[in-house]
mmCIF file of C-alpha atoms in Angstrom:
data_model
loop_
_atom_site.group_PDB
_atom_site.id
_atom_site.type_symbol
_atom_site.label_atom_id
_atom_site.label_comp_id
_atom_site.label_asym_id
_atom_site.label_seq_id
_atom_site.Cartn_x
_atom_site.Cartn_y
_atom_site.Cartn_z
ATOM 1 C CA UNK L 19 0.000 0.000 0.000
ATOM 2 C CA UNK L 20 1.468 3.438 -0.889
ATOM 3 C CA UNK L 21 2.604 5.623 1.941
ATOM 4 C CA UNK L 22 0.633 8.704 2.928
ATOM 5 C CA UNK L 23 1.496 11.998 1.194
ATOM 6 C CA UNK L 24 2.479 14.153 4.161
ATOM 7 C CA UNK L 25 4.396 16.845 2.298
ATOM 8 C CA UNK L 26 3.190 20.249 3.498
ATOM 9 C CA UNK L 27 4.441 22.451 0.678
ATOM 10 C CA UNK L 28 2.391 21.628 -2.410
ATOM 11 C CA UNK L 29 2.246 23.436 -5.741
ATOM 12 C CA UNK L 30 -1.331 24.586 -6.234
ATOM 13 C CA UNK L 31 -0.361 27.472 -8.564
ATOM 14 C CA UNK L 32 -3.085 29.633 -7.072
ATOM 15 C CA UNK L 33 -1.895 32.661 -9.025
ATOM 16 C CA UNK L 34 -2.449 30.928 -12.392
ATOM 17 C CA UNK L 35 -6.065 30.425 -13.515
ATOM 18 C CA UNK L 36 -6.828 27.113 -15.197
ATOM 19 C CA UNK L 37 -7.133 27.537 -18.947
ATOM 20 C CA UNK L 38 -10.172 26.186 -20.736
ATOM 21 C CA UNK L 39 -9.184 25.464 -24.300
ATOM 22 C CA UNK L 40 -11.711 26.329 -26.974
ATOM 23 C CA UNK L 41 -12.331 23.857 -29.772
ATOM 24 C CA UNK L 42 -11.030 24.686 -33.233
ATOM 25 C CA UNK L 43 -13.984 23.516 -35.340
ATOM 26 C CA UNK L 44 -17.075 25.659 -35.730
ATOM 27 C CA UNK L 45 -20.245 24.362 -34.187
ATOM 28 C CA UNK L 46 -18.404 21.695 -32.198
ATOM 29 C CA UNK L 47 -17.655 23.491 -28.947
ATOM 30 C CA UNK L 48 -20.434 21.813 -26.989
ATOM 31 C CA UNK L 49 -19.638 18.257 -28.057
ATOM 32 C CA UNK L 50 -18.469 15.734 -25.470
ATOM 33 C CA UNK L 51 -14.773 14.886 -25.090
ATOM 34 C CA UNK L 52 -14.874 11.664 -27.113
ATOM 35 C CA UNK L 53 -16.702 13.340 -29.981
ATOM 36 C CA UNK L 54 -14.212 16.215 -30.042
ATOM 37 C CA UNK L 55 -11.301 13.792 -29.928
ATOM 38 C CA UNK L 56 -12.604 11.936 -32.962
ATOM 39 C CA UNK L 57 -13.229 15.182 -34.847
ATOM 40 C CA UNK L 58 -9.682 16.287 -34.001
ATOM 41 C CA UNK L 59 -8.393 13.112 -35.637
ATOM 42 C CA UNK L 60 -10.429 13.748 -38.789
ATOM 43 C CA UNK L 61 -9.455 17.427 -38.975
ATOM 44 C CA UNK L 62 -5.910 18.708 -38.467
ATOM 45 C CA UNK L 63 -6.030 20.924 -35.342
ATOM 46 C CA UNK L 64 -3.298 23.189 -36.755
ATOM 47 C CA UNK L 65 -5.021 24.052 -40.032
ATOM 48 C CA UNK L 66 -8.570 23.215 -38.986
ATOM 49 C CA UNK L 67 -8.957 21.280 -42.250
ATOM 50 C CA UNK L 68 -8.844 17.753 -43.581
ATOM 51 C CA UNK L 69 -7.848 15.824 -46.678
ATOM 52 C CA UNK L 70 -10.196 12.862 -46.732
ATOM 53 C CA UNK L 71 -9.474 10.098 -49.230
ATOM 54 C CA UNK L 72 -12.776 8.608 -50.401
ATOM 55 C CA UNK L 73 -12.790 5.119 -51.892
ATOM 56 C CA UNK L 74 -16.170 3.776 -50.807
ATOM 57 C CA UNK L 75 -17.580 3.872 -54.353
ATOM 58 C CA UNK L 76 -17.845 0.087 -54.607
ATOM 59 C CA UNK L 77 -20.740 -0.052 -52.154
ATOM 60 C CA UNK L 78 -23.107 0.912 -54.982
ATOM 61 C CA UNK L 79 -21.141 0.639 -58.267
ATOM 62 C CA UNK L 80 -18.729 -2.243 -57.771
ATOM 63 C CA UNK L 81 -15.082 -2.117 -58.941
ATOM 64 C CA UNK L 82 -14.831 1.534 -59.956
ATOM 65 C CA UNK L 83 -12.011 2.523 -62.319
ATOM 66 C CA UNK L 84 -8.940 2.989 -60.162
ATOM 67 C CA UNK L 85 -10.358 0.822 -57.369
ATOM 68 C CA UNK L 86 -10.145 -2.557 -59.061
ATOM 69 C CA UNK L 87 -7.298 -3.494 -56.703
ATOM 70 C CA UNK L 88 -7.423 -1.285 -53.631
ATOM 71 C CA UNK L 89 -4.431 -3.078 -52.146
ATOM 72 C CA UNK L 90 -2.329 -1.846 -55.081
ATOM 73 C CA UNK L 91 -3.797 1.584 -55.866
ATOM 74 C CA UNK L 92 -4.942 2.952 -52.509
ATOM 75 C CA UNK L 93 -2.485 1.655 -49.904
ATOM 76 C CA UNK L 94 0.391 3.821 -51.262
ATOM 77 C CA UNK L 95 -1.820 6.928 -50.801
ATOM 78 C CA UNK L 96 -2.702 6.339 -47.154
ATOM 79 C CA UNK L 97 0.359 8.112 -45.660
ATOM 80 C CA UNK L 98 -0.704 11.372 -47.339
ATOM 81 C CA UNK L 99 -4.369 11.341 -46.225
ATOM 82 C CA UNK L 100 -5.710 12.648 -42.933
ATOM 83 C CA UNK L 101 -8.795 10.459 -43.083
ATOM 84 C CA UNK L 102 -9.982 7.409 -44.991
ATOM 85 C CA UNK L 103 -13.622 7.123 -46.090
ATOM 86 C CA UNK L 104 -14.489 3.524 -46.914
ATOM 87 C CA UNK L 105 -16.705 0.517 -46.248
ATOM 88 C CA UNK L 106 -16.243 -1.960 -43.440
ATOM 89 C CA UNK L 107 -15.591 -4.761 -45.922
ATOM 90 C CA UNK L 108 -12.570 -2.994 -47.393
ATOM 91 C CA UNK L 109 -11.419 -1.817 -43.971
ATOM 92 C CA UNK L 110 -11.313 -5.346 -42.598
ATOM 93 C CA UNK L 111 -9.982 -7.092 -45.692
ATOM 94 C CA UNK L 112 -7.328 -4.684 -46.960
ATOM 95 C CA UNK L 113 -6.445 -1.730 -44.706
ATOM 96 C CA UNK L 114 -3.685 -2.481 -42.158
ATOM 97 C CA UNK L 115 -4.708 -1.789 -38.573
ATOM 98 C CA UNK L 116 -1.289 -0.158 -38.188
ATOM 99 C CA UNK L 117 -2.225 2.541 -40.730
ATOM 100 C CA UNK L 118 -3.277 4.767 -37.799
ATOM 101 C CA UNK L 119 -5.541 7.026 -39.831
ATOM 102 C CA UNK L 120 -8.932 8.413 -38.902
ATOM 103 C CA UNK L 121 -11.661 6.175 -40.324
ATOM 104 C CA UNK L 122 -14.979 7.484 -41.625
ATOM 105 C CA UNK L 123 -17.132 4.438 -42.261
ATOM 106 C CA UNK L 124 -19.804 4.244 -44.924
ATOM 107 C CA UNK L 125 -22.855 3.377 -42.836
ATOM 108 C CA UNK L 126 -25.725 3.581 -45.347
ATOM 109 C CA UNK L 127 -26.424 1.527 -48.428
ATOM 110 C CA UNK L 128 -28.755 -0.887 -50.161
ATOM 111 C CA UNK L 129 -29.504 -0.101 -53.797
ATOM 112 C CA UNK L 130 -26.968 -0.476 -56.578
ATOM 113 C CA UNK L 131 -26.381 2.026 -59.341
ATOM 114 C CA UNK L 132 -28.985 0.033 -61.319
ATOM 115 C CA UNK L 133 -31.810 1.018 -58.953
ATOM 116 C CA UNK L 134 -33.241 4.124 -57.281
ATOM 117 C CA UNK L 135 -30.244 5.295 -55.250
ATOM 118 C CA UNK L 136 -32.200 7.280 -52.678
ATOM 119 C CA UNK L 137 -33.778 4.140 -51.196
ATOM 120 C CA UNK L 138 -30.850 3.558 -48.856
ATOM 121 C CA UNK L 139 -31.087 2.286 -45.304
ATOM 122 C CA UNK L 140 -28.674 2.138 -42.400
ATOM 123 C CA UNK L 141 -26.350 -0.718 -43.340
ATOM 124 C CA UNK L 142 -23.983 -0.922 -40.361
ATOM 125 C CA UNK L 143 -24.750 -1.598 -36.712
ATOM 126 C CA UNK L 144 -23.375 0.888 -34.188
ATOM 127 C CA UNK L 145 -21.693 -2.003 -32.355
ATOM 128 C CA UNK L 146 -19.599 -2.737 -35.434
ATOM 129 C CA UNK L 147 -18.611 0.928 -35.707
ATOM 130 C CA UNK L 148 -17.388 0.750 -32.116
ATOM 131 C CA UNK L 149 -15.514 -2.507 -32.782
ATOM 132 C CA UNK L 150 -13.787 -0.877 -35.755
ATOM 133 C CA UNK L 151 -12.842 2.218 -33.720
ATOM 134 C CA UNK L 152 -14.227 4.577 -36.362
ATOM 135 C CA UNK L 153 -14.027 8.354 -36.047
ATOM 136 C CA UNK L 154 -17.305 9.028 -37.867
ATOM 137 C CA UNK L 155 -20.183 7.331 -39.673
ATOM 138 C CA UNK L 156 -21.150 8.535 -43.152
ATOM 139 C CA UNK L 157 -24.758 8.479 -44.311
ATOM 140 C CA UNK L 158 -26.156 9.580 -47.661
ATOM 141 C CA UNK L 159 -28.946 12.173 -47.514
ATOM 142 C CA UNK L 160 -31.070 12.673 -50.635
ATOM 143 C CA UNK L 161 -32.729 16.077 -50.245
ATOM 144 C CA UNK L 162 -35.268 16.310 -53.049
ATOM 145 C CA UNK L 163 -34.913 12.619 -53.884
ATOM 146 C CA UNK L 164 -37.735 10.112 -54.133
ATOM 147 C CA UNK L 165 -36.928 8.679 -50.701
ATOM 148 C CA UNK L 166 -35.890 11.974 -49.100
ATOM 149 C CA UNK L 167 -37.679 11.356 -45.780
ATOM 150 C CA UNK L 168 -36.232 7.865 -45.402
ATOM 151 C CA UNK L 169 -32.694 9.113 -45.966
ATOM 152 C CA UNK L 170 -33.160 11.979 -43.510
ATOM 153 C CA UNK L 171 -34.454 9.593 -40.869
ATOM 154 C CA UNK L 172 -31.476 7.301 -41.521
ATOM 155 C CA UNK L 173 -29.270 10.244 -40.655
ATOM 156 C CA UNK L 174 -31.145 11.209 -37.479
ATOM 157 C CA UNK L 175 -31.029 7.609 -36.244
ATOM 158 C CA UNK L 176 -27.257 7.531 -36.748
ATOM 159 C CA UNK L 177 -26.916 10.893 -35.002
ATOM 160 C CA UNK L 178 -28.765 9.517 -31.969
ATOM 161 C CA UNK L 179 -26.769 6.289 -31.901
ATOM 162 C CA UNK L 180 -23.470 8.057 -32.481
ATOM 163 C CA UNK L 181 -24.133 10.639 -29.803
ATOM 164 C CA UNK L 182 -24.782 7.847 -27.326
ATOM 165 C CA UNK L 183 -21.281 6.477 -27.915
ATOM 166 C CA UNK L 184 -19.335 9.590 -28.891
ATOM 167 C CA UNK L 185 -19.108 8.928 -32.636
ATOM 168 C CA UNK L 186 -19.823 11.831 -35.052
ATOM 169 C CA UNK L 187 -22.131 11.524 -38.051
ATOM 170 C CA UNK L 188 -21.112 12.802 -41.482
ATOM 171 C CA UNK L 189 -24.090 13.684 -43.676
ATOM 172 C CA UNK L 190 -23.303 13.263 -47.376
ATOM 173 C CA UNK L 191 -25.553 15.383 -49.574
ATOM 174 C CA UNK L 192 -26.489 13.479 -52.710
ATOM 175 C CA UNK L 193 -27.640 15.229 -55.839
ATOM 176 C CA UNK L 194 -29.941 13.386 -58.229
ATOM 177 C CA UNK L 195 -29.615 13.569 -61.995
ATOM 178 C CA UNK L 196 -32.516 15.998 -62.323
ATOM 179 C CA UNK L 197 -31.569 18.320 -59.446
ATOM 180 C CA UNK L 198 -29.900 21.698 -59.908
ATOM 181 C CA UNK L 199 -26.428 21.885 -58.422
ATOM 182 C CA UNK L 200 -26.582 25.475 -57.250
ATOM 183 C CA UNK L 201 -25.986 27.393 -54.039
ATOM 184 C CA UNK L 202 -29.683 27.566 -53.248
ATOM 185 C CA UNK L 203 -29.992 23.770 -53.263
ATOM 186 C CA UNK L 204 -26.854 23.234 -51.190
ATOM 187 C CA UNK L 205 -27.874 25.877 -48.659
ATOM 188 C CA UNK L 206 -31.075 23.884 -48.191
ATOM 189 C CA UNK L 207 -29.420 20.458 -48.052
ATOM 190 C CA UNK L 208 -26.519 21.341 -45.752
ATOM 191 C CA UNK L 209 -28.618 23.440 -43.392
ATOM 192 C CA UNK L 210 -31.249 20.705 -43.057
ATOM 193 C CA UNK L 211 -28.586 18.143 -42.174
ATOM 194 C CA UNK L 212 -26.971 20.462 -39.634
ATOM 195 C CA UNK L 213 -30.288 21.413 -38.051
ATOM 196 C CA UNK L 214 -31.135 17.732 -37.592
ATOM 197 C CA UNK L 215 -27.855 16.970 -35.857
ATOM 198 C CA UNK L 216 -25.150 16.058 -38.379
ATOM 199 C CA UNK L 217 -21.744 16.897 -36.940
ATOM 200 C CA UNK L 218 -20.209 17.736 -40.294
ATOM 201 C CA UNK L 219 -21.338 17.612 -43.904
ATOM 202 C CA UNK L 220 -19.960 16.566 -47.260
ATOM 203 C CA UNK L 221 -21.263 18.687 -50.106
ATOM 204 C CA UNK L 222 -20.298 19.961 -53.537
ATOM 205 C CA UNK L 223 -18.523 23.131 -54.580
ATOM 206 C CA UNK L 224 -20.402 25.575 -56.804
ATOM 207 C CA UNK L 225 -18.726 28.519 -58.491
ATOM 208 C CA UNK L 226 -21.477 31.013 -57.684
ATOM 209 C CA UNK L 227 -22.434 31.578 -54.062
ATOM 210 C CA UNK L 228 -20.498 28.800 -52.361
ATOM 211 C CA UNK L 229 -19.467 31.187 -49.582
ATOM 212 C CA UNK L 230 -23.157 31.528 -48.704
ATOM 213 C CA UNK L 231 -23.393 27.748 -48.316
ATOM 214 C CA UNK L 232 -20.542 27.597 -45.805
ATOM 215 C CA UNK L 233 -21.665 30.795 -44.058
ATOM 216 C CA UNK L 234 -25.176 29.564 -43.260
ATOM 217 C CA UNK L 235 -24.132 26.047 -42.271
ATOM 218 C CA UNK L 236 -23.280 25.988 -38.533
ATOM 219 C CA UNK L 237 -20.998 22.920 -38.755
ATOM 220 C CA UNK L 238 -17.942 22.146 -40.917
ATOM 221 C CA UNK L 239 -18.385 21.383 -44.615
ATOM 222 C CA UNK L 240 -15.968 19.258 -46.637
ATOM 223 C CA UNK L 241 -16.150 19.380 -50.421
ATOM 224 C CA UNK L 242 -16.644 16.312 -52.569
ATOM 225 C CA UNK L 243 -14.234 15.879 -55.452
ATOM 226 C CA UNK L 244 -16.926 14.623 -57.810
ATOM 227 C CA UNK L 245 -16.185 13.227 -61.246
ATOM 228 C CA UNK L 246 -12.645 13.206 -62.635
ATOM 229 C CA UNK L 247 -11.527 16.557 -64.048
ATOM 230 C CA UNK L 248 -8.055 17.771 -65.097
ATOM 231 C CA UNK L 249 -5.609 18.013 -62.206
ATOM 232 C CA UNK L 250 -5.238 21.791 -62.335
ATOM 233 C CA UNK L 251 -9.013 22.226 -62.341
ATOM 234 C CA UNK L 252 -9.352 19.935 -59.326
ATOM 235 C CA UNK L 253 -6.708 21.934 -57.466
ATOM 236 C CA UNK L 254 -8.511 25.170 -58.341
ATOM 237 C CA UNK L 255 -11.756 23.728 -57.005
ATOM 238 C CA UNK L 256 -10.106 22.658 -53.752
ATOM 239 C CA UNK L 257 -8.427 26.064 -53.352
ATOM 240 C CA UNK L 258 -11.590 28.050 -54.011
ATOM 241 C CA UNK L 259 -13.579 25.828 -51.660
ATOM 242 C CA UNK L 260 -11.291 26.219 -48.650
ATOM 243 C CA UNK L 261 -10.804 29.929 -49.304
ATOM 244 C CA UNK L 262 -14.598 30.294 -49.279
ATOM 245 C CA UNK L 263 -15.099 28.526 -45.980
ATOM 246 C CA UNK L 264 -14.861 24.775 -46.550
ATOM 247 C CA UNK L 265 -13.007 22.810 -43.880
ATOM 248 C CA UNK L 266 -11.296 20.540 -46.357
ATOM 249 C CA UNK L 267 -12.003 18.088 -49.151
ATOM 250 C CA UNK L 268 -13.173 14.503 -49.489
ATOM 251 C CA UNK L 269 -11.646 13.492 -52.800
ATOM 252 C CA UNK L 270 -11.680 10.158 -54.532
ATOM 253 C CA UNK L 271 -11.677 9.974 -58.310
ATOM 254 C CA UNK L 272 -9.673 13.177 -58.733
ATOM 255 C CA UNK L 273 -6.920 11.479 -56.766
ATOM 256 C CA UNK L 274 -6.983 7.742 -57.509
ATOM 257 C CA UNK L 275 -7.853 8.280 -61.210
ATOM 258 C CA UNK L 276 -5.093 10.867 -61.648
ATOM 259 C CA UNK L 277 -2.094 10.107 -63.856
ATOM 260 C CA UNK L 278 -0.022 10.217 -60.661
ATOM 261 C CA UNK L 279 -2.201 9.642 -57.582
ATOM 262 C CA UNK L 280 0.595 10.022 -55.018
ATOM 263 C CA UNK L 281 1.663 13.335 -56.573
ATOM 264 C CA UNK L 282 -1.933 14.542 -56.746
ATOM 265 C CA UNK L 283 -2.810 13.849 -53.119
ATOM 266 C CA UNK L 284 0.323 15.704 -52.000
ATOM 267 C CA UNK L 285 -0.611 18.673 -54.187
ATOM 268 C CA UNK L 286 -4.112 18.655 -52.676
ATOM 269 C CA UNK L 287 -2.574 18.637 -49.196
ATOM 270 C CA UNK L 288 -0.525 21.698 -50.081
ATOM 271 C CA UNK L 289 -3.679 23.548 -51.123
ATOM 272 C CA UNK L 290 -5.773 22.477 -48.140
ATOM 273 C CA UNK L 291 -3.285 22.722 -45.292
ATOM 274 C CA UNK L 292 -0.747 25.261 -46.573
ATOM 275 C CA UNK L 293 -3.011 27.570 -48.621
ATOM 276 C CA UNK L 294 -0.839 26.924 -51.661
ATOM 277 C CA UNK L 295 -2.147 28.489 -54.864
ATOM 278 C CA UNK L 296 -3.436 26.125 -57.570
ATOM 279 C CA UNK L 297 -0.633 27.011 -59.966
ATOM 280 C CA UNK L 298 2.097 26.328 -57.415
ATOM 281 C CA UNK L 299 0.356 23.152 -56.291
ATOM 282 C CA UNK L 300 0.182 22.057 -59.920
ATOM 283 C CA UNK L 301 3.911 22.696 -60.263
ATOM 284 C CA UNK L 302 4.398 20.498 -57.189
ATOM 285 C CA UNK L 303 2.229 17.829 -58.778
ATOM 286 C CA UNK L 304 4.304 17.810 -61.977
ATOM 287 C CA UNK L 305 7.585 17.766 -60.068
ATOM 288 C CA UNK L 306 6.488 14.794 -57.956
ATOM 289 C CA UNK L 307 4.993 13.048 -60.972
ATOM 290 C CA UNK L 308 8.245 13.346 -62.942
ATOM 291 C CA UNK L 309 10.243 12.162 -59.959
ATOM 292 C CA UNK L 310 8.016 9.116 -59.582
ATOM 293 C CA UNK L 311 8.338 8.266 -63.266
ATOM 294 C CA UNK L 312 12.146 8.479 -63.118
ATOM 295 C CA UNK L 313 12.292 6.207 -60.080
ATOM 296 C CA UNK L 314 10.356 3.375 -61.754
#
C-alpha cells in the first residue's frame, strides 16, 4: 500500500487560472470529449482542415475505375491522407490496422447504381462501428430525392446512436440527376442536415455563391471531389472551396484516377493545409509526378 502523502508544501499554482481550451472547429464546442477527440483526428487541429481520401464507391457501383485493386492503388496513398472514407468490408480485408488514420465508415447503403439510389437504409450496426474504432459514420442524404424522408431519418437515427457512444455523423448530400447543383440547393441540403444533428457535412462546390453555403451552415463542410476533371481544375476547385469557408475536401476519383495519384494527393494537401495556390500546387504535382516516373 502506498505511503501517505504528508508533504506540506504543495504546488497549487493559485496565481495561475486554469485555462479552458476552446475547440477549433465551428459548431463543435459543446460536443463531449470523445466526440471532439474523434473530430480532431479527422481534422488537423493546426489548419482546422482535412484531406479525406474517399474510396467507398464500390458499395453501390462495384469495382470503380482505379479501385479494381485497392491493395495496389490505394495503400500507397494512405500516408498522405488525414482520413480514410471507406466501407467496413474494405477496412477489414485490406487496410492495415497499423495505418493509424482516422476512419470514416460508410454506414448507409442498399440499392446499386442500377436502382433508385435514394432508397438507402442504415447498413452498419453501431456495435460494429465501435468494434472498428471509427471516427465518424457517413450516411447519404437525398434532399429532393424520391426517398428523401427515409434518408433523412437514416441520418437522425445515426446521429442519436453516435451521440450515445461519442461517434460523429457525417451527412453526405447526394444530388440526383434531375436536381440543380446550385448554391440555393446546397444551402437547403446542408442546413437541413446540420439542423437535424449532423456533426459535419460533405457537399459539392459551386462557383457562384459557395461562400453563402458555408456561411449559413453551422458545422464544418468538406467538399466532394466529384467526377474526374483535369488536375489543375481539381486543385482550383479545392483552393476556391477552402478559401470560401470549406473545412477541407473529401476526394476520390480526382486522386486515384489521376495520372499520378501520389503526386496529386500531396498537391491537394498543399492547397488544403498550406493555402498553396493552384498554380504552385500544380507545379508540385508535376515535379512529384516526374520524380516518380524516373524512379520506376
